[in-house]
Coordinates of C-alpha atoms in Angstrom, one line a residue:
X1 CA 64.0 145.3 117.6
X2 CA 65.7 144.0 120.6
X3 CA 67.0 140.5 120.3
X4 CA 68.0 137.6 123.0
X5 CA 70.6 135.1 123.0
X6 CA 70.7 132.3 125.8
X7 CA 73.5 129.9 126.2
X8 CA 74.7 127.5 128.9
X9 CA 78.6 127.9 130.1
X10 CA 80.3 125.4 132.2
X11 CA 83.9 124.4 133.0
X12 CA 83.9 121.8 129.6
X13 CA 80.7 119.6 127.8
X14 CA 80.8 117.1 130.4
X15 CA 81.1 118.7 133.8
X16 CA 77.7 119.2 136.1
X17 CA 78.7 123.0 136.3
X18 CA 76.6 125.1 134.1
X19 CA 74.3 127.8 134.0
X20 CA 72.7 129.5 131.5
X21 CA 73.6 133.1 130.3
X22 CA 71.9 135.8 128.2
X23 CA 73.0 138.8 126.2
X24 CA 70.6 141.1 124.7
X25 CA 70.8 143.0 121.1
X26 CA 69.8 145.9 119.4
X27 CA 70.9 147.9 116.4
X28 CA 71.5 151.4 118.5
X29 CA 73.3 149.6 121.2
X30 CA 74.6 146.7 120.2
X31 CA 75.5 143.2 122.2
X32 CA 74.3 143.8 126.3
X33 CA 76.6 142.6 128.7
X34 CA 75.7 139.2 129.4
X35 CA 73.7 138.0 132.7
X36 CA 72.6 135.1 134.3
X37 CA 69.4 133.5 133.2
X38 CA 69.1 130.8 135.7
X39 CA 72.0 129.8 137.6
X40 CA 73.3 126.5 138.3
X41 CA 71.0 123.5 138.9
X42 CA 67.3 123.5 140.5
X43 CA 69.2 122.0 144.0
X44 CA 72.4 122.4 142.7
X45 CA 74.2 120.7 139.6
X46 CA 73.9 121.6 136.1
X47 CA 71.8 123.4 133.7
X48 CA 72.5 122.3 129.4
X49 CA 70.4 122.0 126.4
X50 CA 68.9 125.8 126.4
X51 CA 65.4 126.2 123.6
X52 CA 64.2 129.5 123.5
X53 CA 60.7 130.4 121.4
X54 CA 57.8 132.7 121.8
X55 CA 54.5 132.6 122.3
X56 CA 53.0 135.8 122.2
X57 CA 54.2 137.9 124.9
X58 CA 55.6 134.6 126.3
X59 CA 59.3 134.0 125.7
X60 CA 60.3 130.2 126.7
X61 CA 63.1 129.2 127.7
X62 CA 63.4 125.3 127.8
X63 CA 66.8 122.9 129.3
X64 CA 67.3 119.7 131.0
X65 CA 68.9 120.1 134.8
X66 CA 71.4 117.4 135.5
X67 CA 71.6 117.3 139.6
X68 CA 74.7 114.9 139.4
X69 CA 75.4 111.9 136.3
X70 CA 72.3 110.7 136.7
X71 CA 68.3 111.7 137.1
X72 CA 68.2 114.7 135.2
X73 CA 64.8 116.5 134.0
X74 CA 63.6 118.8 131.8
X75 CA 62.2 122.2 133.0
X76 CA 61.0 125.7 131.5
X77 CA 60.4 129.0 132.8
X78 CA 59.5 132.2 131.2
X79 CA 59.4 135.8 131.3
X80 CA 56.5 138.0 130.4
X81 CA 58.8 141.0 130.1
X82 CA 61.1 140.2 127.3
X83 CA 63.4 138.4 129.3
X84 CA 64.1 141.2 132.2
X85 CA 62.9 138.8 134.4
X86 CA 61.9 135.1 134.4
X87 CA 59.6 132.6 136.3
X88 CA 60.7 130.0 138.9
X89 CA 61.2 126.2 137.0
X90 CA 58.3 124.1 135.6
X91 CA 58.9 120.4 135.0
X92 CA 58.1 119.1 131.8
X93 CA 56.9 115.2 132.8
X94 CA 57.5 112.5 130.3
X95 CA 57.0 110.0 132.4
X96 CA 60.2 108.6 132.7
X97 CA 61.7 107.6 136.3
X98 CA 65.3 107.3 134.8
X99 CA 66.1 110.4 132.4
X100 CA 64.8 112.8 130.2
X101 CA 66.6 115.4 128.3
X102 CA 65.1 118.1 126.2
X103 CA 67.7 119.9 123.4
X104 CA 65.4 122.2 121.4
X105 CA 63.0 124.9 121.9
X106 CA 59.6 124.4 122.9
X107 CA 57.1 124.0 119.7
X108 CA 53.6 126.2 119.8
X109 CA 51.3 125.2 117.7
X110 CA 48.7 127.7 115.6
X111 CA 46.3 126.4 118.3
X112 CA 48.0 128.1 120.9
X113 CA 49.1 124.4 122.2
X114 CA 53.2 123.9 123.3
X115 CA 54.9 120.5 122.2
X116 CA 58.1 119.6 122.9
X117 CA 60.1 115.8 122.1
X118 CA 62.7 114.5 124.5
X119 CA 65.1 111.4 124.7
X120 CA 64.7 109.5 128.0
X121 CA 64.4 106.3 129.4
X122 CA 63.3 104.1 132.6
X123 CA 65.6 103.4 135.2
X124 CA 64.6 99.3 134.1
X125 CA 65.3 100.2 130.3
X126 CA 68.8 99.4 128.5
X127 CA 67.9 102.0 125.9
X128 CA 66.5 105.5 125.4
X129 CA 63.1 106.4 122.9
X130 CA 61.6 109.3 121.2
X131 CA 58.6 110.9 123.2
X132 CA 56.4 113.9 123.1
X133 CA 53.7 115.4 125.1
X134 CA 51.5 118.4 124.8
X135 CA 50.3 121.3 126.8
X136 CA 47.2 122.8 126.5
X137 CA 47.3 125.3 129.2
X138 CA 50.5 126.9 128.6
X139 CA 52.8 124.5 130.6
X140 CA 50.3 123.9 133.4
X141 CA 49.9 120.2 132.7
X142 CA 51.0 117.7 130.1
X143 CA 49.8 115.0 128.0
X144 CA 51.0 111.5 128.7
X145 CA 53.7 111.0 126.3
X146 CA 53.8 109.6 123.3
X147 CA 56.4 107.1 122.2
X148 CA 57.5 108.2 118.5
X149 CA 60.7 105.4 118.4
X150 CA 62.8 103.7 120.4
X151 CA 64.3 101.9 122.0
X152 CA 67.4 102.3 120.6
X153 CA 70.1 104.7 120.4
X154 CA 68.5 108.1 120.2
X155 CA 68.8 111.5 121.4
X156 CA 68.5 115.4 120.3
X157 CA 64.9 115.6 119.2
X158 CA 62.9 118.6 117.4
X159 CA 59.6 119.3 117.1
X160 CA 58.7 121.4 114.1
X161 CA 55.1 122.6 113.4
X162 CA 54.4 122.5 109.6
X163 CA 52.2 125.4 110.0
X164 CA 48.8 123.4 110.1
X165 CA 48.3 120.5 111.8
X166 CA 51.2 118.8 110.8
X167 CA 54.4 118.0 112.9
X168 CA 57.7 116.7 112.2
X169 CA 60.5 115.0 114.4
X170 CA 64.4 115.3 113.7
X171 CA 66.2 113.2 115.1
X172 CA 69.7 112.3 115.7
X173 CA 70.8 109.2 116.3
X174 CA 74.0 108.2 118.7

């Protein structure tokens, strides 16, 4: 099998620098040299917080672009070709007009549905929540979110399917 690894690299945690970087496996060859994924920002600015899952011939790769301190987004794109090449960036909407910041993988469901959780907030709000929304179209469009918890001091959420219809959140708490 032939195996990806994505990671974001920047100049330290906290600078708006980053990009996100790949290196490819395999048992014959070993570790690829590594290549750039997406390079810095959508406008410029950084890239953090890289998911990757599958869905079918689909691989995902979900992070949250940070265009200076403030106003940052969550995106995907994907590649239909194992990761040789990759789409342009897709917004993932919560909703939110302050921030919202993805930090795990994209979750598809056995219906063929994606859901992925987020910490945000409005630009009026002293605290973050919890929220989720759902694609039924592979990304196209999404659900209006849904609040799990919050406000409060929240962030890092994971959506795991339970294999039927059940989901569970992790979260971590700041």
């Amino acid at each position: 099998g032939r195996y990806l690894a994505a990671w974001r690299a920047a100049s330290s945690h906290s600078s708006i620098d980053g990009k996100i970087y790949g290196a490819w496996f395999t048992k014959e060859a070993g570790w690829s040299a590594t290549s750039t994924l997406f390079p810095s920002g959508i406008s410029g600015g950084d890239v953090r917080d890289v998911g990757l899952s599958v869905d079918g011939s689909t691989v995902i790769l979900t992070f949250t672009h940070r265009p200076t301190t403030t106003g940052h987004k969550s995106y995907f794109i994907k590649s239909l070709d194992n990761g040789v090449s990759w789409s342009g960036p897709t917004q993932i909407n919560f909703g939110w007009d302050g921030y919202t910041f993805v930090s795990a993988p994209m979750t598809v469901l056995p219906d063929g549905s994606w859901v992925i959780g987020a910490y945000g907030k409005n630009v009026a709000d002293e605290l973050q929540s919890i929220g989720v929304v759902r694609s039924t179209n592979k990304g196209s469009t999404w659900s209006t979110r849904v609040d799990l918890i919050g406000p409060g001091h929240y962030s890092e959420v994971n959506i795991v399917s339970t294999g039927g219809s059940g989901l569970l959140a992790l979260i971590r708490t700041t």
